[in-house]
Amino acid sequence: NAGVTQTPKFQVLKTGQSMTLQCAQDMNHEYMSWYRQDPGMGLRLIHYSVGAGITDQGEVPNGYNVSRSTTEDFPLRLLSAAPSQTSVYFCASSSNRQGVQHFGDGTRLSIL
Amino acid sequence: EDQVTQSPEALRLQEGESSSLNCSYTVSGLRGLFWYRQDPGKGPEFLFTLYSAGEEKEKERLKATLTKKESFLHITAPKPEDSATYLCAVQESGGSYIPTFGRGTSLIVHP
């Protein structure tokens, strides 16, 4: 029962570098989303997708890109990393609009 | 102004000392309210969904209740393994399906 798998678990980047955070789910869920979690700030939505080929912006989308070419995968791209993007990133999926969200265990990203 | 406010931010209890966590929300129409538990280094794990005022859900030592403006997570006779951060999330009617999360309550239960 893999559920939602995020890779890598930890990453250190230098300012200006780019990278992709991977998220894969094996539950055939249509809905997927990316959050960042910062101390004292709770979970803030970055981008979300309601199905393959469909994405939309959340509360804090600047500096991030997403695409959804398959149902299973929803990668998050940092185009030019900035120290303000140091955070823990969580991917989640759900089966429908009223469904429970299933979360991965996060990627801890530090940008120097 | 936050749509979802959780209090207290942190709570320390002795084993067996019952208490409640609060989640108040200001959305105009509620589609659903969710409670999650998050352990250090892990993603949130689903506990309950509540849909209408007066509804209650129970699981072991936890009971969630809902009114028109807030939800409570009651913890009865807690044990050290109940220590975690508890997150509340609200799904608004007519909006996107994505819930808005509160900032969480960090609970520590001392043996």
Short mmCIF file of C-alpha atoms in Angstrom, two decimals:
data_model
loop_
_atom_site.label_atom_id
_atom_site.label_comp_id
_atom_site.label_asym_id
_atom_site.label_seq_id
_atom_site.Cartn_x
_atom_site.Cartn_y
_atom_site.Cartn_z
CA ASN A 1 0.00 0.00 0.00
CA ALA A 2 2.27 2.79 -1.24
CA GLY A 3 -0.38 5.56 -1.31
CA VAL A 4 1.30 8.92 -2.04
CA THR A 5 5.06 8.77 -2.56
CA GLN A 6 7.25 11.87 -2.53
CA THR A 7 10.88 12.06 -3.58
CA PRO A 8 13.39 13.15 -2.50
CA LYS A 9 12.82 13.23 1.26
CA PHE A 10 15.53 15.85 1.80
CA GLN A 11 17.25 18.30 -0.53
CA VAL A 12 19.66 21.21 -0.18
CA LEU A 13 19.90 23.71 -3.02
CA LYS A 14 21.80 26.87 -3.72
CA THR A 15 19.96 30.08 -4.60
CA GLY A 16 19.16 30.16 -8.30
CA GLN A 17 19.22 26.40 -8.85
CA SER A 18 16.20 24.61 -10.23
CA MET A 19 14.77 21.27 -9.26
CA THR A 20 11.68 19.07 -9.46
CA LEU A 21 9.91 17.55 -6.49
CA GLN A 22 8.26 14.28 -7.45
CA CYS A 23 4.85 13.05 -6.33
CA ALA A 24 3.22 9.80 -7.37
CA GLN A 25 0.02 8.11 -6.19
CA ASP A 26 -1.20 4.60 -6.89
CA MET A 27 -4.86 5.01 -5.86
CA ASN A 28 -6.14 6.27 -9.23
CA HIS A 29 -7.18 9.56 -7.60
CA GLU A 30 -8.22 12.39 -9.91
CA TYR A 31 -7.42 15.24 -7.53
CA MET A 32 -3.89 16.13 -6.48
CA SER A 33 -2.39 19.13 -4.73
CA TRP A 34 0.85 20.61 -3.44
CA TYR A 35 1.22 22.38 -0.10
CA ARG A 36 4.06 24.01 1.74
CA GLN A 37 4.26 23.95 5.53
CA ASP A 38 6.22 26.56 7.43
CA PRO A 39 6.51 26.95 11.22
CA GLY A 40 3.44 28.72 12.58
CA MET A 41 1.85 29.03 9.12
CA GLY A 42 0.00 25.79 8.66
CA LEU A 43 -0.43 24.17 5.24
CA ARG A 44 -0.65 26.62 2.32
CA LEU A 45 -1.81 25.52 -1.11
CA ILE A 46 0.63 26.06 -3.98
CA HIS A 47 -1.01 24.37 -7.00
CA TYR A 48 -3.65 21.74 -7.55
CA SER A 49 -5.04 19.53 -10.31
CA VAL A 50 -8.50 18.06 -10.87
CA GLY A 51 -7.33 15.61 -13.52
CA ALA A 52 -4.71 14.89 -16.15
CA GLY A 53 -4.02 17.99 -18.21
CA ILE A 54 -5.78 20.35 -15.76
CA THR A 55 -3.97 22.47 -13.18
CA ASP A 56 -4.74 25.63 -11.24
CA GLN A 57 -3.05 28.01 -8.83
CA GLY A 58 -3.48 28.00 -5.10
CA GLU A 59 -2.70 30.59 -2.44
CA VAL A 60 1.10 30.80 -2.96
CA PRO A 61 1.94 29.83 -6.58
CA ASN A 62 4.74 32.27 -7.38
CA GLY A 63 8.07 30.61 -8.17
CA TYR A 64 6.54 27.19 -8.77
CA ASN A 65 5.29 25.34 -11.86
CA VAL A 66 3.28 22.15 -12.17
CA SER A 67 2.03 19.85 -14.91
CA ARG A 68 -0.18 16.78 -14.88
CA SER A 69 0.45 14.53 -17.87
CA THR A 70 -0.75 11.34 -16.15
CA THR A 71 -3.24 10.52 -13.37
CA GLU A 72 -0.46 9.09 -11.21
CA ASP A 73 2.16 11.86 -11.26
CA PHE A 74 2.10 15.52 -10.25
CA PRO A 75 5.63 17.02 -10.16
CA LEU A 76 6.37 20.45 -8.67
CA ARG A 77 9.13 22.51 -10.28
CA LEU A 78 11.12 25.27 -8.64
CA LEU A 79 12.39 27.42 -11.49
CA SER A 80 15.03 29.49 -9.65
CA ALA A 81 15.24 28.60 -5.98
CA ALA A 82 15.16 31.37 -3.38
CA PRO A 83 15.80 31.16 0.39
CA SER A 84 12.12 32.04 0.97
CA GLN A 85 11.23 28.67 -0.56
CA THR A 86 12.94 26.80 2.27
CA SER A 87 10.06 24.73 3.62
CA VAL A 88 8.53 21.29 3.92
CA TYR A 89 6.49 20.38 0.85
CA PHE A 90 3.56 17.98 0.95
CA CYS A 91 1.70 16.36 -1.91
CA ALA A 92 -1.85 15.09 -1.41
CA SER A 93 -4.44 13.23 -3.46
CA SER A 94 -8.17 12.58 -3.15
CA SER A 95 -10.72 10.59 -5.06
CA ASN A 96 -13.36 13.28 -5.48
CA ARG A 97 -14.37 16.81 -4.49
CA GLN A 98 -15.60 15.76 -1.07
CA GLY A 99 -13.00 13.11 -0.54
CA VAL A 100 -10.43 12.77 2.19
CA GLN A 101 -6.95 13.92 1.23
CA HIS A 102 -4.13 11.39 1.46
CA PHE A 103 -0.74 12.96 2.11
CA GLY A 104 2.80 11.91 1.36
CA ASP A 105 5.49 12.19 4.02
CA GLY A 106 6.93 15.38 2.58
CA THR A 107 10.13 16.75 1.05
CA ARG A 108 12.28 18.88 3.34
CA LEU A 109 13.92 21.55 1.18
CA SER A 110 16.63 23.96 2.28
CA ILE A 111 17.86 26.73 0.03
CA LEU A 112 21.10 28.41 0.89
CA GLU B 1 -7.93 37.38 8.56
CA ASP B 2 -7.65 33.60 8.65
CA GLN B 3 -10.71 31.66 7.56
CA VAL B 4 -9.78 28.84 9.93
CA THR B 5 -8.43 29.55 13.42
CA GLN B 6 -7.25 26.86 15.80
CA SER B 7 -6.69 27.28 19.52
CA PRO B 8 -4.69 26.83 21.56
CA GLU B 9 -1.48 26.82 19.51
CA ALA B 10 0.07 24.41 21.97
CA LEU B 11 -1.32 22.28 24.78
CA ARG B 12 0.45 20.22 27.41
CA LEU B 13 -1.55 17.62 29.33
CA GLN B 14 -0.83 14.98 31.89
CA GLU B 15 -1.79 11.45 30.95
CA GLY B 16 -5.47 11.01 31.74
CA GLU B 17 -6.22 14.75 31.78
CA SER B 18 -9.07 15.34 29.32
CA SER B 19 -9.29 18.52 27.25
CA SER B 20 -10.59 20.02 24.01
CA LEU B 21 -9.08 21.64 20.95
CA ASN B 22 -10.99 24.34 19.09
CA CYS B 23 -11.35 25.11 15.38
CA SER B 24 -13.40 28.18 14.44
CA TYR B 25 -14.19 29.08 10.84
CA THR B 26 -15.64 32.02 8.96
CA VAL B 27 -16.64 30.58 5.57
CA SER B 28 -20.12 31.56 4.42
CA GLY B 29 -21.17 28.02 3.57
CA LEU B 30 -19.60 24.84 4.87
CA ARG B 31 -19.24 21.83 2.64
CA GLY B 32 -17.15 19.83 5.10
CA LEU B 33 -14.78 20.14 8.06
CA PHE B 34 -11.85 17.77 8.42
CA TRP B 35 -9.60 16.85 11.33
CA TYR B 36 -6.13 15.44 10.69
CA ARG B 37 -3.35 14.24 12.95
CA GLN B 38 0.29 14.97 12.05
CA ASP B 39 3.26 13.25 13.69
CA PRO B 40 6.76 14.78 13.48
CA GLY B 41 8.37 14.12 10.11
CA LYS B 42 5.17 12.72 8.61
CA GLY B 43 2.32 13.93 6.48
CA PRO B 44 -1.13 14.63 7.95
CA GLU B 45 -3.30 11.59 8.56
CA PHE B 46 -7.09 11.77 8.30
CA LEU B 47 -9.19 11.46 11.46
CA PHE B 48 -12.76 12.74 10.84
CA THR B 49 -15.06 14.57 8.44
CA LEU B 50 -18.07 16.53 9.72
CA TYR B 51 -20.70 17.99 7.41
CA SER B 52 -23.48 19.60 9.43
CA ALA B 53 -24.04 21.30 12.78
CA GLY B 54 -24.80 18.83 15.52
CA GLU B 55 -22.84 16.02 13.93
CA GLU B 56 -20.40 14.04 16.09
CA LYS B 57 -17.75 11.44 15.24
CA GLU B 58 -15.73 9.27 17.61
CA LYS B 59 -12.55 7.22 17.36
CA GLU B 60 -10.96 5.71 20.45
CA ARG B 61 -10.20 8.62 22.82
CA LEU B 62 -11.13 11.31 20.28
CA LYS B 63 -14.52 12.85 19.62
CA ALA B 64 -15.16 15.61 17.09
CA THR B 65 -18.22 17.87 17.22
CA LEU B 66 -19.49 20.62 14.93
CA THR B 67 -21.55 23.77 15.38
CA LYS B 68 -22.33 26.48 12.83
CA LYS B 69 -19.15 28.40 13.62
CA GLU B 70 -16.72 25.97 15.22
CA SER B 71 -15.63 22.43 15.82
CA PHE B 72 -14.16 20.82 18.90
CA LEU B 73 -11.85 17.85 19.14
CA HIS B 74 -12.35 16.35 22.58
CA ILE B 75 -9.60 14.13 23.94
CA THR B 76 -10.68 11.90 26.80
CA ALA B 77 -8.08 10.40 29.15
CA PRO B 78 -5.21 11.02 26.71
CA LYS B 79 -2.12 8.84 26.53
CA PRO B 80 1.42 9.86 25.52
CA GLU B 81 0.87 8.30 22.09
CA ASP B 82 -1.81 10.94 21.43
CA SER B 83 0.96 13.54 21.30
CA ALA B 84 0.90 15.11 17.81
CA THR B 85 -0.15 18.21 15.94
CA TYR B 86 -3.88 18.26 15.17
CA LEU B 87 -4.96 20.11 12.04
CA CYS B 88 -8.40 21.36 11.13
CA ALA B 89 -9.40 22.05 7.51
CA VAL B 90 -12.56 23.60 6.08
CA GLN B 91 -14.08 23.04 2.66
CA GLU B 92 -16.28 25.91 1.49
CA SER B 93 -19.47 25.44 -0.52
CA GLY B 94 -19.30 26.76 -4.06
CA GLY B 95 -15.52 27.15 -4.07
CA SER B 96 -12.77 24.85 -5.25
CA TYR B 97 -12.74 21.48 -3.59
CA ILE B 98 -9.46 22.27 -1.82
CA PRO B 99 -9.87 22.72 1.96
CA THR B 100 -8.27 25.61 3.84
CA PHE B 101 -6.14 24.50 6.78
CA GLY B 102 -5.73 26.07 10.17
CA ARG B 103 -2.29 26.44 11.73
CA GLY B 104 -2.73 23.46 14.02
CA THR B 105 -2.58 22.68 17.73
CA SER B 106 0.53 20.96 19.03
CA LEU B 107 -0.45 18.51 21.78
CA ILE B 108 2.01 16.96 24.20
CA VAL B 109 0.79 14.39 26.70
CA HIS B 110 3.17 13.70 29.57
CA PRO B 111 3.23 10.27 31.23
#
